[in-house]
Amino acid sequence: MNARVNSYIVGQIRSGAISGSDFSALEALYNSGGLDSIQSLEGLPPVVQQIIRDAFRNGVRWSFISLIPWAGLAVIPSLFLSKIPDPDAQRTDHDEEM
């Protein structure tokens, strides 16, 4: 996900969506080690906040999309599972009859 976030932010920088002062705020964020909490995002200019939120939204979306094939692969073997009788459940039914 980090690669997706970074590529989105770099794409925004290259497209000119970030002004010089916003770029310096983003540079200071990266030099300080990145986002360590949601509160550190609140100290940034609104344009930078929106770009970072969009970058993480894009990263999370692609993370979920990448899990879809794995979920499909997990369904196929589960169709061939057989029912395993539960011996404890059978004992409980027998005990209630007595």
Short mmCIF file of C-alpha atoms in Angstrom, two decimals:
data_model
loop_
_atom_site.label_atom_id
_atom_site.label_comp_id
_atom_site.label_asym_id
_atom_site.label_seq_id
_atom_site.Cartn_x
_atom_site.Cartn_y
_atom_site.Cartn_z
CA MET A 1 0.00 0.00 0.00
CA ASN A 2 2.89 2.33 0.75
CA ALA A 3 4.05 2.12 -2.86
CA ARG A 4 0.56 3.07 -4.10
CA VAL A 5 0.39 6.03 -1.71
CA ASN A 6 3.83 7.28 -2.69
CA SER A 7 3.15 6.92 -6.41
CA TYR A 8 -0.13 8.81 -6.06
CA ILE A 9 1.57 11.68 -4.20
CA VAL A 10 4.41 11.80 -6.74
CA GLY A 11 1.84 11.87 -9.53
CA GLN A 12 0.12 14.83 -7.89
CA ILE A 13 3.44 16.65 -7.58
CA ARG A 14 4.27 16.03 -11.24
CA SER A 15 0.84 17.16 -12.40
CA GLY A 16 1.30 20.50 -10.64
CA ALA A 17 -1.58 20.02 -8.19
CA ILE A 18 0.69 21.12 -5.33
CA SER A 19 1.95 24.70 -5.10
CA GLY A 20 5.40 25.67 -3.86
CA SER A 21 4.36 26.38 -0.27
CA ASP A 22 2.29 23.19 -0.13
CA PHE A 23 5.23 21.26 -1.56
CA SER A 24 7.48 22.58 1.20
CA ALA A 25 4.94 21.45 3.82
CA LEU A 26 4.83 18.01 2.22
CA GLU A 27 8.63 17.89 2.07
CA ALA A 28 8.85 18.79 5.78
CA LEU A 29 6.39 15.97 6.52
CA TYR A 30 8.51 13.42 4.65
CA ASN A 31 11.74 14.69 6.27
CA SER A 32 10.21 14.31 9.73
CA GLY A 33 9.46 10.65 9.10
CA GLY A 34 5.99 10.86 7.61
CA LEU A 35 2.60 10.72 9.27
CA ASP A 36 2.80 9.31 12.76
CA SER A 37 -0.81 10.08 13.68
CA ILE A 38 -3.96 11.62 12.28
CA GLN A 39 -3.26 14.73 14.36
CA SER A 40 -0.11 15.43 12.35
CA LEU A 41 -2.30 15.57 9.23
CA GLU A 42 -4.37 18.37 10.76
CA GLY A 43 -1.34 20.68 10.87
CA LEU A 44 -0.92 20.62 7.08
CA PRO A 45 -2.49 22.97 4.53
CA PRO A 46 -5.95 21.84 3.31
CA VAL A 47 -4.70 21.07 -0.21
CA VAL A 48 -2.00 18.74 1.15
CA GLN A 49 -4.47 17.13 3.55
CA GLN A 50 -6.81 16.32 0.68
CA ILE A 51 -4.01 14.90 -1.47
CA ILE A 52 -2.80 12.66 1.38
CA ARG A 53 -6.35 11.48 2.14
CA ASP A 54 -6.92 10.73 -1.55
CA ALA A 55 -3.60 8.87 -1.71
CA PHE A 56 -4.52 6.64 1.23
CA ARG A 57 -8.05 6.16 -0.13
CA ASN A 58 -6.51 5.01 -3.41
CA GLY A 59 -4.05 2.71 -1.60
CA VAL A 60 -6.74 1.06 0.53
CA ARG A 61 -8.95 0.58 -2.52
CA TRP A 62 -6.17 -1.25 -4.38
CA SER A 63 -5.38 -3.30 -1.28
CA PHE A 64 -8.93 -4.62 -1.21
CA ILE A 65 -8.96 -5.16 -4.98
CA SER A 66 -5.80 -7.25 -4.67
CA LEU A 67 -7.55 -9.53 -2.15
CA ILE A 68 -10.43 -10.42 -4.51
CA PRO A 69 -8.50 -13.14 -6.40
CA TRP A 70 -7.39 -14.70 -3.10
CA ALA A 71 -10.97 -14.79 -1.88
CA GLY A 72 -12.00 -16.47 -5.14
CA LEU A 73 -9.24 -19.04 -4.75
CA ALA A 74 -10.35 -19.76 -1.18
CA VAL A 75 -13.95 -20.39 -2.24
CA ILE A 76 -13.04 -23.11 -4.73
CA PRO A 77 -11.42 -25.53 -2.23
CA SER A 78 -14.12 -24.83 0.34
CA LEU A 79 -16.71 -26.26 -2.08
CA PHE A 80 -15.04 -29.66 -1.79
CA LEU A 81 -15.03 -29.81 2.02
CA SER A 82 -17.10 -32.63 3.47
CA LYS A 83 -19.32 -32.41 6.50
CA ILE A 84 -17.56 -33.70 9.61
CA PRO A 85 -19.91 -35.01 12.29
CA ASP A 86 -19.55 -33.43 15.71
CA PRO A 87 -19.48 -36.21 18.34
CA ASP A 88 -20.18 -33.73 21.17
CA ALA A 89 -23.41 -32.62 19.54
CA GLN A 90 -24.57 -36.22 19.20
CA ARG A 91 -23.85 -36.89 22.90
CA THR A 92 -25.85 -33.80 23.91
CA ASP A 93 -28.88 -34.97 21.92
CA HIS A 94 -28.61 -38.44 23.48
CA ASP A 95 -28.27 -37.02 27.02
CA GLU A 96 -31.42 -34.91 26.59
CA GLU A 97 -33.46 -37.96 25.64
CA MET A 98 -32.66 -39.70 28.95
#
